[in-house]
XYZ file of C-alpha atoms in Angstrom:
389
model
C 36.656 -14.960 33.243
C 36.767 -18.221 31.277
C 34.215 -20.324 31.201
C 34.803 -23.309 32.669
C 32.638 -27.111 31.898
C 34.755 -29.771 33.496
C 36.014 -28.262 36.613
C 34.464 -27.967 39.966
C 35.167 -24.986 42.483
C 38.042 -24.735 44.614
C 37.358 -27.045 47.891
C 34.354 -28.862 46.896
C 34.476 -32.762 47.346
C 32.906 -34.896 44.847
C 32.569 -37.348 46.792
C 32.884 -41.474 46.610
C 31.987 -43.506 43.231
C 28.662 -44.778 42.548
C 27.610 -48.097 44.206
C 28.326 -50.539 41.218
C 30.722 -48.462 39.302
C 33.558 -50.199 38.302
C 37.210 -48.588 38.159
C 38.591 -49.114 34.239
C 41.887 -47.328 34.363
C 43.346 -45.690 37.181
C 47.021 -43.120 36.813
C 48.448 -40.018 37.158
C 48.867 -37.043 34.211
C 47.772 -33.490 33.993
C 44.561 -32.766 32.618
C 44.008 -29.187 31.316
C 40.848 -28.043 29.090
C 40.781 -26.396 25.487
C 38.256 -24.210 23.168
C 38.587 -25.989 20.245
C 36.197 -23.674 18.489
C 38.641 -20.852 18.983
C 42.064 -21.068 16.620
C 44.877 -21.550 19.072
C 43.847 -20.707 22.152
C 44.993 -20.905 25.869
C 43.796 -23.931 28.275
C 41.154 -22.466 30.401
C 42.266 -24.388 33.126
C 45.369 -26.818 34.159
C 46.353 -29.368 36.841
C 49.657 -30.578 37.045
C 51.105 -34.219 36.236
C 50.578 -35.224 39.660
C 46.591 -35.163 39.559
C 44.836 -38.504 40.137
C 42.733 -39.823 37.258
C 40.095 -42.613 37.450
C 38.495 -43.845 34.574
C 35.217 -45.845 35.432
C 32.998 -47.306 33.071
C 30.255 -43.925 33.730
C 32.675 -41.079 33.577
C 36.418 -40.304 34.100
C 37.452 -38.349 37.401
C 40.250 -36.393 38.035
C 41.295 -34.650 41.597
C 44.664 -32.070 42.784
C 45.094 -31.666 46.298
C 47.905 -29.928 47.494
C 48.552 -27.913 51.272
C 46.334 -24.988 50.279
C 43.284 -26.480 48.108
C 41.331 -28.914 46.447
C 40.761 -29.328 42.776
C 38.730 -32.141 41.221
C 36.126 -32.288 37.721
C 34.698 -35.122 35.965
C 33.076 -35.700 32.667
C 30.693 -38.422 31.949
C 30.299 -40.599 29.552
C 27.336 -38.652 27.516
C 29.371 -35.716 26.766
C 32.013 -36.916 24.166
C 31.121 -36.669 20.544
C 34.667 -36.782 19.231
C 37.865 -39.147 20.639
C 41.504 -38.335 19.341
C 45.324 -39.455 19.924
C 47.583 -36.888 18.804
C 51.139 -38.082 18.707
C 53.549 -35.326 19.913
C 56.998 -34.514 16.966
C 60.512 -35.645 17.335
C 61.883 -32.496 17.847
C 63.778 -31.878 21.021
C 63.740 -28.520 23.270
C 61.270 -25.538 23.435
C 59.800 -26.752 20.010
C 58.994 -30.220 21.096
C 55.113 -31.481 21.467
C 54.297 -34.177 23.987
C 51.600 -37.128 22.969
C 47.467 -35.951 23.840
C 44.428 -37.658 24.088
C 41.868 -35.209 23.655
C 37.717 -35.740 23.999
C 36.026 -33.353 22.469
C 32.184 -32.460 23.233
C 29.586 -30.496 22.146
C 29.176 -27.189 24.324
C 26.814 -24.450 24.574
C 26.163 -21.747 22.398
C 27.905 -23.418 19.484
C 30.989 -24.086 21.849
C 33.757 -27.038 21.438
C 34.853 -27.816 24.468
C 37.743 -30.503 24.689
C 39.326 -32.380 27.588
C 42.826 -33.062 27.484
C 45.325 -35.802 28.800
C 49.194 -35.648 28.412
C 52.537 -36.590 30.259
C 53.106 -38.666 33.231
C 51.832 -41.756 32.716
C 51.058 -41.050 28.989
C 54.932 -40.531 28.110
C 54.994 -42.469 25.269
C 52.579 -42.807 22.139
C 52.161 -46.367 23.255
C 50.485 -45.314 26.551
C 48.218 -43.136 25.375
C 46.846 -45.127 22.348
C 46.506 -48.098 25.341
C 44.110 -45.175 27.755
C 42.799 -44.484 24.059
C 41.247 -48.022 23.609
C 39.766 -47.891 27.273
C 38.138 -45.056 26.884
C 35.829 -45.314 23.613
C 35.337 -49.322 24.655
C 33.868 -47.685 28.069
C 32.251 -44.689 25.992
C 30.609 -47.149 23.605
C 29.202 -49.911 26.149
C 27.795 -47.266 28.378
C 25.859 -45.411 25.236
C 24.827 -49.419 24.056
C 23.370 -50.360 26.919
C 21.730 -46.814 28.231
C 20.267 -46.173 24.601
C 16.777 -45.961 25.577
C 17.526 -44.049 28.933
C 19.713 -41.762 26.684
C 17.619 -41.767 23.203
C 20.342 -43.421 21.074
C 18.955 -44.389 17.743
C 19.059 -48.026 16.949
C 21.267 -47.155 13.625
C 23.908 -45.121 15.828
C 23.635 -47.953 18.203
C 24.498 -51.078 15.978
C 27.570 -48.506 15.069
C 28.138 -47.766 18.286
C 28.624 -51.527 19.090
C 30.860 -52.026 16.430
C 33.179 -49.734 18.289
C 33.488 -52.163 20.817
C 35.444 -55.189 18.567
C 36.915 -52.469 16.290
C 40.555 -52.062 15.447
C 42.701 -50.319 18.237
C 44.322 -47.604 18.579
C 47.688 -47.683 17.089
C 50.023 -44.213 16.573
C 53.694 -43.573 16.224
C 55.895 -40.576 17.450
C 55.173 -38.231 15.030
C 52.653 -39.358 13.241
C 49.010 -37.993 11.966
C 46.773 -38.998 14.640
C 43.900 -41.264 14.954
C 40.133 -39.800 15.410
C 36.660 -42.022 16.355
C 33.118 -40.337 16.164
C 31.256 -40.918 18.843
C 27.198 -41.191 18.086
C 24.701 -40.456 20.331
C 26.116 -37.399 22.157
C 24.453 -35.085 24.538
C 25.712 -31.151 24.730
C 27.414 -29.947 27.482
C 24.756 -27.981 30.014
C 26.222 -24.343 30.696
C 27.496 -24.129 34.230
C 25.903 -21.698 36.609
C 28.332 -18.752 37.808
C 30.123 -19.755 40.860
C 29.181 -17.591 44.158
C 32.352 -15.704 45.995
C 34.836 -17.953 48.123
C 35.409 -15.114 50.179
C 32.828 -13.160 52.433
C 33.324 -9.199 53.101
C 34.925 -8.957 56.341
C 33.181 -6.338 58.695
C 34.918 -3.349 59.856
C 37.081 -3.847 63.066
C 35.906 -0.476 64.844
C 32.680 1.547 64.790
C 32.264 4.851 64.207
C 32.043 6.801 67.681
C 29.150 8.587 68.598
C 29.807 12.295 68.671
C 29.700 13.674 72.728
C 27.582 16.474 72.110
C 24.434 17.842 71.040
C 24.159 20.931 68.679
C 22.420 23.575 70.650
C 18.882 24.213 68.930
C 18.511 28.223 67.919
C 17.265 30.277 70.702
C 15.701 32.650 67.899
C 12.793 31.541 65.603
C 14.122 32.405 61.628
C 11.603 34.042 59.688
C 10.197 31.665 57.408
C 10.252 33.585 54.035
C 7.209 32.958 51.957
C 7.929 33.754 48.002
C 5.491 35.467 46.610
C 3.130 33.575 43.735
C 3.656 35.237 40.427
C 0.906 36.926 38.974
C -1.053 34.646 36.383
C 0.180 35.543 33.011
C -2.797 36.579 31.280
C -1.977 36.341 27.129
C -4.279 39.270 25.656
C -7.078 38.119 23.607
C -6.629 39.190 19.811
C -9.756 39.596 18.011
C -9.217 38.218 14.698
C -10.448 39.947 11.527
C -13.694 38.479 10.044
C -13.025 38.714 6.201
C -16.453 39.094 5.055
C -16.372 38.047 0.866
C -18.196 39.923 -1.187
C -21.441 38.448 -2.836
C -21.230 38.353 -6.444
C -24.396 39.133 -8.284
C -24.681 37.941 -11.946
C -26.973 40.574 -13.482
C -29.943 39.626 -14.934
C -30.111 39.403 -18.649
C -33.707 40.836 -19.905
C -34.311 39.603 -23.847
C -35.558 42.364 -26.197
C -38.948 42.334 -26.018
C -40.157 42.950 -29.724
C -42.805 45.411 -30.584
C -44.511 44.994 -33.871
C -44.381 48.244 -35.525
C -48.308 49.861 -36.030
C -48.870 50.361 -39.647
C -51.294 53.869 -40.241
C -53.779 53.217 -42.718
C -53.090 55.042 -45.704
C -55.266 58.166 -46.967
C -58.623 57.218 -48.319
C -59.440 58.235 -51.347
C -62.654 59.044 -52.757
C -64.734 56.455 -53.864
C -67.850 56.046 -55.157
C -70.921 57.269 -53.610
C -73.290 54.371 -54.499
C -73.283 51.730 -52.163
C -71.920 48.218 -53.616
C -75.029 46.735 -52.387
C -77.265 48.707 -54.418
C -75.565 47.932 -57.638
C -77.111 45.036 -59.671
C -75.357 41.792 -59.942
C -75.346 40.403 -63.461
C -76.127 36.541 -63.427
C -73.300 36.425 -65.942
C -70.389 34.585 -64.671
C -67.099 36.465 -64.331
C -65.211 34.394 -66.685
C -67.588 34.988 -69.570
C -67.254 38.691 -69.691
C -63.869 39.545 -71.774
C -60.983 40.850 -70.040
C -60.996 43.885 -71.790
C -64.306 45.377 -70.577
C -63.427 44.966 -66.983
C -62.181 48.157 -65.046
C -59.122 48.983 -64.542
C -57.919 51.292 -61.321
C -57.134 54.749 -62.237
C -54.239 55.080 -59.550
C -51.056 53.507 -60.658
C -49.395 50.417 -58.587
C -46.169 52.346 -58.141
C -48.162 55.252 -56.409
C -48.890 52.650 -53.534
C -47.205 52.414 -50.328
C -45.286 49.317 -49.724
C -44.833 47.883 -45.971
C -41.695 48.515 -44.094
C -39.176 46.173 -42.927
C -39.898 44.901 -39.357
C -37.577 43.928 -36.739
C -38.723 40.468 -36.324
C -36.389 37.461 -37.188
C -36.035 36.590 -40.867
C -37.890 32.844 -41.006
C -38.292 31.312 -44.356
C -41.561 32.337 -46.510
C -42.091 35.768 -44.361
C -41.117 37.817 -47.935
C -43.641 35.934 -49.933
C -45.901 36.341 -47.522
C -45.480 40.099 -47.054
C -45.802 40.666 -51.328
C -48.814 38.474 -51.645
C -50.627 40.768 -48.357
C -49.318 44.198 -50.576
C -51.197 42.953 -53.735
C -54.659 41.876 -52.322
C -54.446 45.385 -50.077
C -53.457 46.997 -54.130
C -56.543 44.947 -55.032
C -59.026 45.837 -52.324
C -57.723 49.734 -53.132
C -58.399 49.677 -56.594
C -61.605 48.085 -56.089
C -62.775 50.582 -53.782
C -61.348 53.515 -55.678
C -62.856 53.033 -59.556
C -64.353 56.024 -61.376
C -68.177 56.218 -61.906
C -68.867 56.390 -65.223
C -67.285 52.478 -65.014
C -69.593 51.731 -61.957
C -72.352 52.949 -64.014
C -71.257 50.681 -67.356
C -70.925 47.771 -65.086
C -74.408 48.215 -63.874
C -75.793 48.775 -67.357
C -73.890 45.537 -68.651
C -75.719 43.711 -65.778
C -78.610 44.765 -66.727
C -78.528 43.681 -70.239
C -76.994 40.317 -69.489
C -79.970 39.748 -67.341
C -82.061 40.531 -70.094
C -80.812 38.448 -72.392
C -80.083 35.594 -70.365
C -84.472 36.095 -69.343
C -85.517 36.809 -72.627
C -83.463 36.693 -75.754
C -83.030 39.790 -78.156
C -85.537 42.223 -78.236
C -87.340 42.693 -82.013
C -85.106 46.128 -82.245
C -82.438 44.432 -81.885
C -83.096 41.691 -84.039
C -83.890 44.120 -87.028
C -80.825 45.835 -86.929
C -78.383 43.085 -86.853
C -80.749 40.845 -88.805
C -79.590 37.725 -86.601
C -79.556 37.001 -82.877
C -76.715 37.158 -81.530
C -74.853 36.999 -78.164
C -71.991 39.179 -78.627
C -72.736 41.496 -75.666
C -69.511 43.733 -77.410
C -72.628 44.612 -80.315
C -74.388 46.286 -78.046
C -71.449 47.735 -75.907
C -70.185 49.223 -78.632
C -73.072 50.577 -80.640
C -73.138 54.172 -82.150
C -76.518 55.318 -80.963
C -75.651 55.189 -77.658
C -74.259 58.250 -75.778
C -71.238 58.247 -74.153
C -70.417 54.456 -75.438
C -67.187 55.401 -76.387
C -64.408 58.240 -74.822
């Protein structure tokens, strides 16, 4: 259903004018309304030529009345934004256009609605542009002197009063049109729907009331009791306990190393004479000559040598090791000397202690004729057994 602004419902009265309200223009035409948003479309509404107009210097009303109802609408003056003449052609027959005022306003919901005014007593171009000039004089004077009441800006209003002395309306048949902006508009407020004319009628009869009563059952039925399902019981499942095995790094036990026991090596036989019972010759070692001193009668080679051990290498440990070898050589060839060089040691003590007491004895002296200290002289005389081997 259309939505309609500027029309009231079927019957209702609008009742007289406002006390004060002053008629302007006063005729007949028919008024119809248009959606000037929507590219050519339909009026949502028409009266005929023979509806009564009034223009009044608040609003213009319009009313139909004919032996079955009562039409009427009226649209004040805050509502127009836009008033336009539009001339109607010079063609002739089904093609020809008649001559409309329109007044366009600003609806709801980004609506344009527009009121329209043709034929009767707007025949001619002439008439119309004459209602033209009435109506945006009356538009303009109302929003002038209602700008505060209405919020008109006092720019729109000095335009607005310009309005009033402006140039008039003046079209031809056939012709462009004329347009005026009107300032200080208000939108449209969206009509509420309007309720039902008509009422449901009631129904003319009522339902009888049956004559008898159904006979209750002389017999009890057996009220039949389902029996409750045994509770579903869902079996347990025991679920596997994957037990992981423990992993056990095994313990790693470093070598523990055993130093190797050495046997001592065969003793030979040594001398029977204690080394503290021989006499020590006062004589420093480093006086005697080299070639007097014993020598060991057991050859080096002939000695054992120590074994490798299975310690770590570390740096010296060789050295070590072959110094150790030759004082043990030393200590052995020390210990195992023959007698008879014992015994010449002994002697050769003796006479060095002699000497170093006394000097020379006078046998001595006579033989070599001199004193001397060559201790080889007396090592090495002839006279003496067993000097020499």
């Amino acid at each position: 259903m259309f939505h309609q602004h500027f029309l009231s419902a079927p019957g209702t009265d609008l009742g007289p004018l406002d006390s004060g309200e002053r008629v302007l223009w006063r005729g007949r035409c028919a008024v119809a309304e248009y959606a000037f948003d929507e590219a050519s479309s339909l009026p949502r509404w028409t009266l005929p030529e023979e509806t009564e107009v009034f223009v009044t210097d608040r609003r213009v009303r319009y009313s139909y009345a004919d032996e079955t109802t009562l039409r009427n609408g009226e649209l004040f003056w805050l509502w127009p934004q836009h008033l336009r003449v539009q001339p109607g052609n010079r063609d002739t027959g089904r093609t020809a256009t008649v001559t409309q005022i329109q007044l366009v306003c600003n609806g709801p919901e980004g609506s344009y609605p527009a009121l329209v005014f043709a034929g009767g007593d707007l025949a001619t171009v002439g008439d119309a542009d004459r209602l033209a000039n009435v109506l945006r004089q009356a538009i303009a004077r109302f929003r002038v002197e209602n700008a505060t009441e209405i919020g008109v800006a006092p720019v729109h209003a000095r335009m607005l009063s310009r309005l009033l002395i402006g140039p008039e309306f003046t079209n031809y048949q056939g012709g462009e049109g004329q347009t005026v902006s009107l300032l200080g508009s208000v939108p449209v407020p969206a009509q509420e729907p309007a309720a039902p004319a008509y009422a449901e009628p009631a129904p003319a009869y009522a339902e009888p009331a049956p004559a008898y009563a159904e006979p209750a059952p002389a017999y009890a039925e057996p009220a039949y009791q389902e029996a409750a399902p045994a509770a579903y019981q869902e079996p347990a499942y025991a679920e596997t306990v994957y037990a992981e095995t423990a992993y056990q790094q095994p313990a790693y036990r470093e070598p523990a190393y055993a130093e190797p026991a050495y046997e001592p090596a065969a003793s030979s036989p040594v001398s029977s004479m204690p080394v503290s019972s021989m006499p020590v010759s006062p004589t420093p070692v480093s006086a005697v000559p080299v070639s007097s001193m014993p020598t060991s009668s057991m050859p080096t080679s002939s000695m054992p040598t120590s074994g490798g051990r299975g310690a770590p290498q570390r740096p010296g440990r060789e050295a070590d090791a072959l110094r150790a070898e030759e004082a043990m050589r030393a200590e052995q060839d020390s210990r195992h000397s023959e007698p008879d060089l014992a015994s010449r040691a002994a002697s050769l003590a003796a006479r060095v202690a002699s000497l170093m007491s006394g000097g020379l004895d006078d046998d001595a002296a006579g033989r070599f004729g001199v004193q001397t200290a060559n201790l080889s002289a007396y090592l090495n005389r002839a006279d003496e057994p067993g000097s020499r081997h």
